[in-house]
Coordinates of N, CA and C in Angstrom, one line a residue:
X7 N 18.0 -28.8 -1.8 CA 17.1 -29.9 -0.3 C 17.7 -29.1 1.0
X8 N 17.6 -28.2 1.6 CA 18.8 -27.5 2.5 C 17.2 -27.0 2.2
X9 N 17.5 -26.1 1.8 CA 16.0 -24.9 1.1 C 14.7 -25.4 1.6
X10 N 14.2 -26.6 0.8 CA 13.3 -27.2 1.0 C 13.4 -28.1 2.2
X11 N 14.1 -28.3 2.7 CA 13.7 -28.6 4.6 C 13.1 -27.8 5.0
X12 N 14.4 -26.6 5.0 CA 13.5 -26.0 6.0 C 12.2 -25.2 5.8
X13 N 12.2 -24.7 4.2 CA 10.7 -24.1 3.9 C 9.9 -25.5 4.4
X14 N 9.7 -27.3 4.5 CA 8.9 -27.2 4.8 C 8.3 -27.8 6.3
X15 N 9.6 -28.0 6.9 CA 10.2 -28.5 8.2 C 10.2 -27.8 9.9
X16 N 11.5 -26.8 9.2 CA 11.5 -26.0 10.4 C 11.0 -24.2 10.3
X17 N 10.5 -24.1 9.2 CA 10.5 -23.0 8.7 C 9.0 -22.6 9.8
X18 N 7.8 -23.4 9.5 CA 6.9 -22.8 10.2 C 7.0 -23.3 11.4
X19 N 7.9 -24.0 11.7 CA 7.4 -24.1 13.7 C 8.5 -23.1 14.3
X20 N 9.1 -22.4 13.4 CA 9.8 -20.6 14.1 C 9.2 -20.1 14.3
X21 N 8.3 -19.6 12.8 CA 7.3 -18.5 11.8 C 6.6 -18.6 12.1
X22 N 5.6 -18.3 11.9 CA 4.2 -18.3 10.9 C 4.2 -17.1 10.2
X23 N 4.6 -16.2 10.1 CA 5.4 -14.9 9.0 C 5.7 -15.0 8.0
X24 N 5.0 -15.4 6.7 CA 5.3 -15.6 5.7 C 6.2 -14.9 5.3
X25 N 6.6 -13.6 4.9 CA 7.8 -12.5 5.0 C 9.2 -13.3 5.9
X26 N 8.9 -13.0 6.5 CA 10.3 -13.6 7.5 C 11.1 -15.3 6.9
X27 N 9.8 -16.0 6.2 CA 9.8 -17.6 6.2 C 11.2 -17.4 4.9
X28 N 10.6 -16.7 3.8 CA 11.0 -16.0 2.2 C 12.5 -15.9 2.9
X29 N 12.4 -14.6 3.9 CA 13.7 -13.9 3.2 C 14.8 -14.3 4.1
X30 N 14.3 -16.2 5.0 CA 15.2 -17.1 5.8 C 15.7 -17.9 4.6
X31 N 14.6 -18.3 3.7 CA 15.4 -19.4 2.6 C 15.9 -18.7 1.8
X32 N 15.5 -17.6 1.2 CA 16.9 -17.2 -0.1 C 17.7 -16.5 0.7
X33 N 17.8 -16.3 2.0 CA 19.1 -15.6 2.6 C 20.0 -17.6 2.4
X34 N 19.4 -18.4 3.2 CA 19.8 -19.5 3.0 C 20.1 -20.0 1.6
X35 N 19.5 -20.0 0.6 CA 20.1 -19.8 -1.0 C 21.3 -19.7 -1.6
X36 N 21.6 -18.0 -1.0 CA 22.4 -17.3 -1.5 C 23.9 -18.1 -0.8
X37 N 24.0 -18.0 0.9 CA 24.9 -19.0 1.5 C 25.3 -19.7 1.2
X38 N 24.4 -20.3 1.1 CA 25.2 -21.8 0.6 C 25.4 -22.2 -1.7
X39 N 25.2 -21.6 -2.0 CA 25.9 -20.7 -3.6 C 27.5 -20.5 -3.2
X40 N 27.5 -19.6 -1.7 CA 28.5 -18.7 -1.8 C 29.8 -20.4 -0.9
X41 N 28.8 -20.7 -0.2 CA 30.0 -21.8 0.4 C 29.9 -23.2 -0.5
X42 N 29.3 -23.4 -1.2 CA 29.7 -24.5 -1.8 C 30.6 -24.3 -3.1
X43 N 30.1 -22.9 -3.5 CA 31.4 -22.3 -4.9 C 33.2 -22.3 -4.4
X44 N 33.2 -22.0 -2.6 CA 34.8 -21.9 -2.1 C 34.6 -24.2 -1.9
X45 N 33.8 -24.5 -1.2 CA 33.9 -26.3 -1.8 C 35.0 -26.8 -3.0
X46 N 33.6 -26.0 -3.8 CA 34.1 -26.0 -5.2 C 35.9 -26.0 -6.0
X47 N 36.0 -24.5 -5.4 CA 37.9 -24.5 -5.8 C 38.3 -25.2 -4.5
X48 N 38.5 -25.3 -3.6 CA 38.6 -26.9 -2.6 C 39.8 -27.7 -3.5
X49 N 38.2 -27.9 -3.9 CA 38.0 -29.9 -4.4 C 39.0 -29.7 -5.5
X50 N 38.5 -28.1 -6.7 CA 39.6 -28.3 -8.1 C 41.3 -28.4 -7.3
X51 N 41.4 -27.9 -5.9 CA 42.7 -27.9 -6.4 C 43.4 -25.9 -5.9
X52 N 42.9 -25.5 -6.5 CA 42.8 -24.2 -6.7 C 43.3 -23.4 -5.4
X53 N 43.6 -22.6 -6.2 CA 44.5 -21.1 -4.1 C 44.0 -20.3 -4.3
X54 N 43.0 -20.4 -2.9 CA 42.1 -19.4 -2.8 C 42.6 -18.0 -2.8
X55 N 44.2 -18.4 -2.3 CA 44.7 -17.2 -2.0 C 44.9 -16.1 -4.0
X56 N 46.1 -16.8 -4.0 CA 45.2 -16.4 -6.1 C 44.6 -16.0 -6.3
X57 N 43.3 -16.6 -6.2 CA 42.1 -16.4 -7.0 C 41.9 -15.4 -5.8
X58 N 41.6 -14.9 -4.7 CA 41.7 -13.5 -4.0 C 41.8 -12.5 -4.9
X59 N 43.6 -12.6 -4.8 CA 44.3 -11.5 -5.6 C 43.6 -10.8 -7.1
X60 N 43.6 -12.3 -7.8 CA 43.0 -11.9 -8.7 C 41.4 -10.9 -8.7
X61 N 40.8 -11.8 -8.0 CA 39.5 -11.4 -7.8 C 39.5 -9.6 -7.3
X62 N 40.7 -9.2 -7.2 CA 40.6 -7.5 -6.5 C 41.3 -7.3 -7.8
X63 N 42.5 -7.8 -8.8 CA 42.5 -6.6 -9.5 C 40.4 -6.5 -10.3
X64 N 40.3 -7.5 -10.7 CA 39.6 -7.6 -11.6 C 38.4 -6.6 -11.1
X65 N 38.3 -7.0 -9.4 CA 36.5 -6.4 -8.9 C 36.8 -4.8 -8.9
X66 N 37.8 -4.0 -9.4 CA 37.5 -2.9 -9.8 C 37.5 -2.7 -11.4
X67 N 37.5 -3.2 -12.4 CA 36.9 -3.2 -13.4 C 35.5 -3.0 -13.1
X68 N 35.5 -4.3 -13.1 CA 34.3 -5.1 -13.0 C 33.2 -4.3 -12.1
X69 N 33.2 -4.0 -11.4 CA 32.6 -2.6 -10.5 C 32.1 -1.5 -10.5
X70 N 32.9 -0.6 -12.0 CA 32.8 0.2 -12.4 C 31.5 0.2 -14.0
X71 N 31.8 -1.6 -13.8 CA 30.2 -1.7 -15.3 C 28.9 -2.5 -14.7
X72 N 29.1 -2.8 -13.4 CA 27.8 -3.4 -12.3 C 27.4 -3.0 -11.2
X73 N 27.3 -1.2 -11.3 CA 27.5 -1.2 -10.4 C 25.6 -0.4 -10.1
X74 N 25.1 -0.8 -11.5 CA 23.9 -1.0 -10.8 C 23.2 -2.7 -10.4
X75 N 24.0 -2.9 -10.9 CA 23.3 -4.4 -10.5 C 24.2 -5.0 -9.1
X76 N 25.1 -4.9 -8.8 CA 25.8 -4.2 -7.1 C 24.6 -3.9 -6.2
X77 N 24.4 -2.6 -6.6 CA 23.4 -1.4 -5.8 C 21.9 -2.4 -5.7
X78 N 21.4 -3.4 -6.8 CA 20.6 -3.6 -6.5 C 21.1 -4.5 -6.1
X79 N 21.6 -5.8 -6.0 CA 21.8 -6.8 -5.5 C 22.2 -6.1 -3.2
X80 N 22.7 -5.3 -3.4 CA 22.6 -4.7 -1.9 C 21.5 -4.4 -1.2
X81 N 21.2 -3.3 -1.9 CA 19.2 -3.4 -1.7 C 17.9 -4.6 -1.5
X82 N 18.5 -5.1 -2.3 CA 17.7 -6.8 -2.3 C 17.9 -7.3 -0.6
X83 N 19.4 -7.1 0.2 CA 20.1 -7.7 1.2 C 19.5 -7.2 2.0
X84 N 19.4 -5.5 2.2 CA 18.4 -4.6 3.5 C 17.5 -4.7 3.2
X85 N 16.5 -4.4 1.6 CA 15.1 -5.1 2.0 C 14.7 -6.8 2.6
X86 N 15.7 -7.5 2.3 CA 15.8 -8.9 3.4 C 15.3 -9.5 4.7
X87 N 16.7 -7.9 4.6 CA 16.9 -8.3 6.4 C 16.1 -7.1 7.2
X88 N 15.6 -6.0 6.8 CA 14.7 -5.2 7.3 C 13.8 -5.8 7.2
X89 N 12.9 -6.2 5.9 CA 11.3 -5.8 5.6 C 10.3 -5.0 5.8
X90 N 11.0 -3.8 5.0 CA 9.8 -3.3 5.0 C 8.7 -3.3 4.6
X91 N 9.3 -4.1 3.7 CA 7.9 -4.7 2.6 C 8.2 -6.3 2.6
X92 N 6.3 -6.7 2.4 CA 6.9 -8.3 2.5 C 5.7 -8.9 1.2
X93 N 6.3 -10.3 1.1 CA 5.2 -10.1 0.6 C 3.2 -10.4 1.0
X94 N 2.1 -10.2 -0.1 CA 1.9 -9.8 0.3 C 1.2 -8.0 0.5
X95 N 2.1 -7.8 1.1 CA 2.0 -6.3 1.1 C 1.1 -5.2 0.0
X96 N 0.7 -4.3 0.7 CA -0.2 -3.9 -0.3 C 0.8 -2.0 -0.5
X97 N 0.9 -1.7 -1.5 CA 2.1 -0.8 -1.7 C 1.5 0.0 -3.0
X98 N 2.6 0.6 -2.6 CA 2.0 2.1 -4.0 C 3.8 2.1 -4.1
X99 N 4.1 2.0 -5.7 CA 5.4 3.0 -5.3 C 6.1 3.4 -7.2
X100 N 6.0 4.3 -7.0 CA 6.6 5.2 -8.2 C 5.2 5.3 -9.1
X101 N 3.9 5.5 -8.3 CA 2.8 5.0 -9.4 C 2.7 3.6 -9.3
X102 N 2.9 2.9 -9.4 CA 2.4 1.8 -9.5 C 1.8 1.0 -7.8
X103 N 1.0 0.6 -7.5 CA -0.1 -0.2 -6.7 C -1.0 -1.6 -6.6
X104 N 0.0 -2.4 -6.1 CA -0.6 -3.1 -6.0 C -0.4 -4.3 -4.9
X105 N -0.6 -5.7 -4.6 CA 0.1 -6.3 -3.9 C 1.6 -7.0 -4.0
X106 N 2.8 -7.1 -2.7 CA 3.5 -7.6 -3.3 C 3.8 -8.9 -3.2
X107 N 4.2 -9.6 -4.8 CA 4.8 -11.2 -5.0 C 5.3 -12.1 -4.1
X108 N 6.5 -11.0 -4.8 CA 8.6 -11.7 -4.3 C 9.2 -10.8 -4.4
X109 N 9.9 -10.9 -3.1 CA 11.2 -9.8 -2.8 C 12.1 -10.7 -3.0
X110 N 13.3 -10.6 -4.2 CA 14.7 -11.3 -4.8 C 16.2 -10.4 -4.3
X111 N 16.6 -10.5 -4.6 CA 18.1 -10.0 -4.2 C 17.6 -8.6 -5.1
X112 N 17.5 -8.7 -6.6 CA 18.1 -8.2 -7.8 C 17.2 -6.9 -7.9
X113 N 15.6 -7.6 -7.6 CA 14.2 -6.9 -7.9 C 13.0 -7.9 -6.5
X114 N 11.9 -7.0 -6.9 CA 11.2 -6.9 -6.4 C 9.7 -7.2 -7.5
X115 N 9.3 -8.2 -7.4 CA 7.5 -8.2 -8.1 C 7.1 -8.1 -7.1
X116 N 5.3 -6.8 -7.6 CA 4.3 -6.8 -7.6 C 3.0 -6.3 -8.6
X117 N 2.4 -7.5 -7.9 CA 1.5 -7.8 -9.2 C 0.1 -6.8 -8.8
X118 N 0.1 -5.6 -9.9 CA -1.3 -4.6 -9.9 C -2.5 -5.5 -9.1
X119 N -3.5 -4.4 -9.2 CA -5.1 -4.6 -9.5 C -5.2 -5.8 -10.3
X120 N -5.3 -5.6 -11.6 CA -5.7 -6.0 -13.1 C -4.5 -6.7 -13.3
X121 N -3.9 -7.2 -12.4 CA -3.3 -8.5 -12.5 C -2.4 -8.6 -13.6
X122 N -1.4 -7.3 -13.3 CA 0.1 -7.0 -14.1 C 0.9 -7.2 -13.7
X123 N 2.0 -7.6 -13.9 CA 3.3 -8.4 -12.8 C 4.1 -6.7 -13.1
X124 N 5.1 -6.2 -12.1 CA 5.9 -5.1 -12.6 C 6.5 -5.6 -12.0
X125 N 8.2 -5.4 -12.2 CA 9.1 -5.8 -11.7 C 10.3 -4.9 -11.1
X126 N 10.0 -4.4 -10.3 CA 10.7 -3.3 -9.7 C 12.7 -3.1 -9.0
X127 N 13.4 -2.9 -9.8 CA 14.8 -2.8 -8.9 C 14.9 -2.6 -7.5
X128 N 14.9 -3.5 -6.8 CA 15.4 -3.0 -5.1 C 16.5 -1.7 -5.0
X129 N 16.8 -1.4 -6.1 CA 17.4 0.3 -5.6 C 16.2 1.5 -5.4
X130 N 15.6 1.5 -6.5 CA 14.5 2.1 -6.4 C 13.3 2.3 -5.1
X131 N 13.0 1.2 -4.7 CA 12.4 0.7 -3.3 C 13.3 2.0 -2.0
X132 N 14.3 1.8 -2.1 CA 15.2 2.1 -1.1 C 15.7 3.7 -1.3
X133 N 16.1 4.1 -2.4 CA 15.6 5.5 -2.2 C 14.8 6.7 -2.7
X134 N 13.6 5.6 -3.1 CA 12.6 6.6 -3.1 C 10.9 6.1 -2.2
X135 N 10.4 6.8 -1.8 CA 9.2 6.8 -0.7 C 7.8 5.2 -1.5
X136 N 8.0 4.7 -0.5 CA 7.4 3.5 -0.6 C 6.0 3.6 0.1
X137 N 5.0 3.5 -0.1 CA 3.7 3.5 0.8 C 2.9 2.7 0.6
X138 N 3.0 2.0 2.0 CA 2.5 0.3 2.2 C 1.8 0.7 3.7
X139 N 0.6 0.1 2.5 CA -0.8 0.3 3.4 C -0.5 -0.3 4.4
X140 N 0.3 -2.0 4.7 CA -0.1 -2.8 5.6 C 0.7 -3.4 6.5
X141 N 1.8 -2.0 5.8 CA 2.8 -2.9 7.4 C 3.3 -3.1 8.3
X142 N 2.4 -1.9 9.3 CA 2.7 -2.7 11.1 C 0.3 -3.5 11.3
X143 N 0.0 -2.9 10.1 CA -1.3 -3.8 10.6 C -2.4 -3.3 9.2
X144 N -3.2 -4.0 9.3 CA -4.7 -4.2 8.0 C -5.3 -2.9 8.4
X145 N -5.5 -2.0 9.4 CA -6.3 -0.7 9.7 C -6.3 0.7 8.8
X146 N -7.2 1.2 8.7 CA -6.8 2.2 7.8 C -8.1 3.1 8.1
X147 N -7.8 5.0 7.4 CA -9.4 5.4 7.5 C -9.5 5.6 5.8
X148 N -10.7 6.0 6.1 CA -11.5 6.9 4.1 C -12.3 7.3 5.1
X149 N -12.3 8.3 3.1 CA -12.6 9.8 3.8 C -13.7 9.8 2.3
X150 N -15.1 10.1 2.8 CA -16.3 10.2 1.8 C -16.6 11.6 2.1
X151 N -16.5 12.0 1.0 CA -16.9 13.9 1.1 C -18.1 14.6 0.5
X152 N -18.6 14.7 0.6 CA -20.0 15.2 0.3 C -21.0 16.6 -0.3
X153 N -21.2 16.7 -0.6 CA -21.6 18.3 -0.5 C -23.5 18.8 -1.0
X154 N -24.5 19.3 0.7 CA -25.0 19.3 0.4 C -25.4 20.9 -0.2
X155 N -26.7 20.9 -0.3 CA -27.3 22.2 -0.7 C -27.5 23.7 0.2
X156 N -27.4 25.1 -0.2 CA -27.4 26.1 1.3 C -28.0 26.1 2.0
X157 N -28.3 26.5 3.1 CA -29.6 26.8 4.1 C -30.1 24.8 5.3
X158 N -29.6 24.2 4.2 CA -29.3 23.0 5.3 C -29.0 23.0 6.3
X159 N -29.4 22.2 7.5 CA -29.4 21.9 8.1 C -28.5 21.8 8.6
X160 N -26.4 21.9 8.8 CA -25.4 21.1 8.9 C -25.0 20.2 10.6
X161 N -26.2 20.3 11.2 CA -26.6 19.4 12.3 C -26.6 17.7 12.3
X162 N -28.2 18.4 10.9 CA -29.0 17.6 10.5 C -27.7 16.5 9.6
X163 N -27.0 17.0 8.5 CA -26.6 16.9 8.3 C -25.3 15.5 8.6
X164 N -24.6 16.2 9.7 CA -23.5 15.4 10.0 C -24.2 14.3 11.2
X165 N -25.0 14.6 11.3 CA -25.4 13.1 12.3 C -26.2 12.5 11.4
X166 N -26.1 12.7 10.0 CA -27.0 11.3 9.0 C -25.5 10.9 8.7
X167 N -24.6 11.4 8.4 CA -23.0 11.0 7.8 C -22.7 10.3 9.4
X168 N -22.3 10.3 10.2 CA -22.0 9.7 11.1 C -22.9 8.3 11.2
X169 N -24.1 8.4 11.6 CA -25.2 7.3 11.2 C -25.1 5.9 10.8
X170 N -25.0 6.3 9.1 CA -23.9 5.9 7.2 C -22.8 5.3 8.4
X171 N -22.2 5.9 8.9 CA -20.8 5.7 9.1 C -20.5 4.2 10.2
X172 N -21.3 3.9 11.3 CA -22.1 3.5 12.3 C -22.4 2.0 12.3
X173 N -23.4 1.9 10.8 CA -24.3 0.7 10.6 C -23.5 0.0 9.4
X174 N -21.5 0.5 9.0 CA -21.0 -0.2 8.3 C -20.4 -1.6 9.1
X175 N -20.3 -2.4 8.1 CA -19.8 -3.6 9.1 C -18.0 -3.5 9.7
X176 N -17.3 -3.0 8.4 CA -15.7 -2.5 8.2 C -15.4 -1.5 8.9
X177 N -16.6 -0.8 9.8 CA -15.4 0.8 10.5 C -15.9 0.8 11.7
X178 N -14.5 1.2 12.1 CA -14.2 1.2 13.3 C -15.3 1.2 14.4
X179 N -15.7 0.4 15.6 CA -15.6 1.8 16.8 C -15.5 2.9 17.3
X180 N -13.4 2.4 17.3 CA -12.7 3.3 18.3 C -11.6 2.9 17.2
X181 N -10.9 3.9 16.8 CA -11.6 5.7 16.7 C -13.3 6.2 15.9
X182 N -13.2 6.7 16.0 CA -14.7 7.1 16.6 C -14.6 8.1 14.5
X183 N -15.4 7.4 14.2 CA -15.8 8.6 12.8 C -16.3 9.6 13.2
X184 N -15.9 10.8 12.8 CA -16.2 11.6 12.6 C -16.5 12.8 11.1
X185 N -16.8 13.7 11.5 CA -17.3 14.6 10.1 C -16.8 15.6 10.3
X186 N -16.2 16.4 8.9 CA -15.5 17.5 9.0 C -16.5 18.6 7.9
X187 N -16.8 19.9 8.2 CA -17.5 20.5 7.8 C -16.1 21.4 6.9
X188 N -15.9 21.2 6.0 CA -15.0 21.6 4.4 C -14.8 23.1 4.3
X189 N -15.7 23.4 4.1 CA -15.8 24.5 2.8 C -17.3 25.1 2.8
X190 N -16.6 26.4 2.0 CA -18.5 26.4 1.5 C -18.1 26.8 0.3
X191 N -18.0 25.9 -0.7 CA -18.1 26.0 -2.5 C -19.1 26.8 -2.9
X192 N -19.0 26.9 -4.4 CA -19.8 26.8 -5.8 C -21.2 27.1 -5.2
X193 N -21.3 26.0 -5.3 CA -22.9 24.8 -5.5 C -23.5 24.1 -3.8
X194 N -22.4 24.3 -3.4 CA -22.6 23.5 -1.7 C -21.9 23.6 -0.5
X195 N -22.3 23.9 0.3 CA -21.6 23.4 1.3 C -21.0 21.8 1.9
X196 N -19.7 21.6 1.8 CA -18.7 20.8 1.3 C -18.3 20.2 3.0
X197 N -18.8 19.1 2.8 CA -18.5 17.7 4.1 C -17.4 17.1 4.0
X198 N -16.9 16.1 4.8 CA -16.8 15.0 4.5 C -16.8 14.0 5.9
X199 N -16.5 12.7 5.4 CA -16.9 11.7 6.4 C -15.6 11.1 6.4
X200 N -14.9 10.9 7.5 CA -13.6 10.6 8.3 C -13.8 9.3 9.0
X201 N -13.8 7.9 8.5 CA -14.3 6.6 9.1 C -12.8 6.1 9.4
X202 N -12.0 5.1 10.6 CA -11.2 4.3 10.2 C -11.9 2.5 10.5
X203 N -11.3 2.1 9.0 CA -11.9 0.7 8.8 C -10.8 0.1 9.4
X204 N -11.6 -1.4 9.1 CA -11.0 -2.4 10.2 C -9.6 -2.9 8.8
X205 N -10.7 -2.9 7.9 CA -9.4 -4.0 6.5 C -8.6 -3.0 5.6
X206 N -8.0 -2.4 5.5 CA -7.7 -1.6 4.1 C -7.6 -1.9 2.7
X207 N -7.8 -3.3 3.1 CA -7.9 -3.8 2.0 C -8.8 -3.3 0.9
X208 N -10.2 -3.5 1.9 CA -11.4 -3.4 1.4 C -11.5 -1.9 1.6
X209 N -11.0 -1.1 1.5 CA -11.0 0.7 1.3 C -11.4 1.1 0.3
X210 N -11.7 0.8 -0.8 CA -12.7 1.3 -2.0 C -13.4 0.7 -2.1
X211 N -13.8 -0.7 -1.4 CA -15.1 -1.1 -1.5 C -16.2 -0.5 0.2
X212 N -15.9 -0.1 0.6 CA -16.1 0.6 1.3 C -17.1 1.4 1.8
X213 N -15.8 2.7 1.4 CA -16.2 4.3 0.7 C -17.1 4.1 -0.6
X214 N -17.6 3.2 -1.3 CA -18.8 3.7 -2.2 C -19.3 2.4 -1.5
X215 N -20.0 1.6 0.3 CA -20.7 1.2 0.5 C -21.3 2.8 1.4
X216 N -20.0 3.1 1.3 CA -21.0 4.8 3.0 C -22.3 5.5 1.3
X217 N -21.4 5.5 0.4 CA -21.4 6.5 -0.8 C -22.7 6.1 -1.2
X218 N -23.5 5.2 -1.2 CA -25.0 4.9 -1.7 C -25.8 5.1 0.1
X219 N -25.2 4.1 0.9 CA -25.7 4.8 2.0 C -26.1 6.1 2.4
X220 N -25.2 7.1 2.8 CA -25.4 8.4 2.2 C -26.1 8.9 1.4
X221 N -26.3 8.6 0.0 CA -27.6 9.0 -0.7 C -28.7 8.6 -0.3
X222 N -29.3 7.2 -0.2 CA -30.0 6.9 0.3 C -30.2 7.4 1.8
X223 N -29.9 8.0 2.0 CA -30.4 8.3 3.6 C -30.5 10.1 3.3
X224 N -29.9 11.0 2.5 CA -30.4 11.3 2.2 C -31.5 12.3 1.7
X225 N -31.9 10.8 0.1 CA -33.0 10.9 -0.4 C -34.3 11.2 1.1
X226 N -33.9 10.4 1.6 CA -35.3 9.4 2.6 C -35.4 11.2 3.6
X227 N -34.0 11.8 4.4 CA -34.5 13.5 4.9 C -34.9 14.1 4.3
X228 N -34.8 14.4 2.5 CA -35.5 15.4 1.4 C -33.9 16.3 1.4
X229 N -32.6 15.5 2.0 CA -30.9 17.1 2.1 C -30.4 16.7 0.7
X230 N -30.7 17.6 0.0 CA -30.5 17.9 -1.3 C -28.4 17.4 -2.0
X231 N -28.6 17.3 -2.7 CA -27.3 16.9 -3.2 C -26.8 18.2 -4.4
X232 N -26.9 19.6 -4.5 CA -27.0 20.2 -4.9 C -26.4 19.6 -6.7
X233 N -26.6 19.7 -7.7 CA -25.1 20.2 -8.9 C -24.5 21.3 -9.3
X234 N -24.0 21.4 -9.5 CA -22.5 23.1 -10.1 C -24.1 24.0 -10.8
X235 N -24.5 24.3 -10.2 CA -24.8 26.2 -11.5 C -24.4 27.3 -10.7
X236 N -24.9 27.9 -12.7 CA -24.1 29.0 -12.8 C -25.2 30.2 -13.0
X237 N -25.3 31.1 -13.0 CA -26.1 32.3 -13.5 C -25.6 33.3 -14.3
X238 N -26.1 33.4 -15.1 CA -25.6 34.7 -16.3 C -26.4 36.1 -16.2
X239 N -26.4 36.7 -15.9 CA -26.7 37.9 -16.0 C -27.0 38.6 -17.7
X240 N -28.1 39.5 -18.1 CA -28.3 40.3 -18.9 C -28.7 41.3 -19.2
X241 N -27.5 41.8 -19.7 CA -27.8 43.1 -19.2 C -28.0 43.9 -20.6
X242 N -28.9 45.0 -20.5 CA -29.0 45.8 -21.6 C -28.4 46.9 -22.1
X243 N -27.9 47.3 -23.2 CA -27.5 48.7 -23.0 C -28.4 49.1 -23.5
X244 N -29.4 48.8 -23.5 CA -30.4 50.6 -23.4 C -31.3 50.8 -25.0
X245 N -30.4 49.6 -25.9 CA -31.7 50.4 -26.9 C -31.8 49.7 -27.0

């Protein structure tokens, strides 16, 4: 009842951040369970000092048997307090990529883009690197590589790529997009367009749109995107 009242009436007035609301609600629930336990023991007339001695004796053996559970529990408390990830974040964890649905005390639920739910132990999130695309803000950067035929004017390629980036609605005007001449490839001059975007959640879609625009612009300006070529020289043995 307290959690429900907090969720409906108090927390929305304190903060609009859904992650903070979930963290406070969860913490209140666990504090309430502990308080209710002590009140229940007192109501039954149990001596809490004796209970503490028994619990202390059992804690050593239980601790060895429940190391992983305790580790995940403590890690969950750290996640709820520090909030490096929160519901709604786009994360990459141990090869799993998706959106955080819920942060529990023992585990965290991540929904992949294929709509599969991945349950990750909280200890893994504390001990291993976590990529959070939307931790501080939703801005990001997209990179699009393209190769052009040898002999193509490099300045013309750069100008065309920048024009395609500036015409896209999701690309920011500041920081400005820029083009890098990456390498002399086997069959092409390799360029890379790098552009900062308003919403990193549309990163894949934006990259796809830019590739379409680049392909159309190159065709309009007769800029060739070559395919890999191999030249075979036949040498006669003189017979």
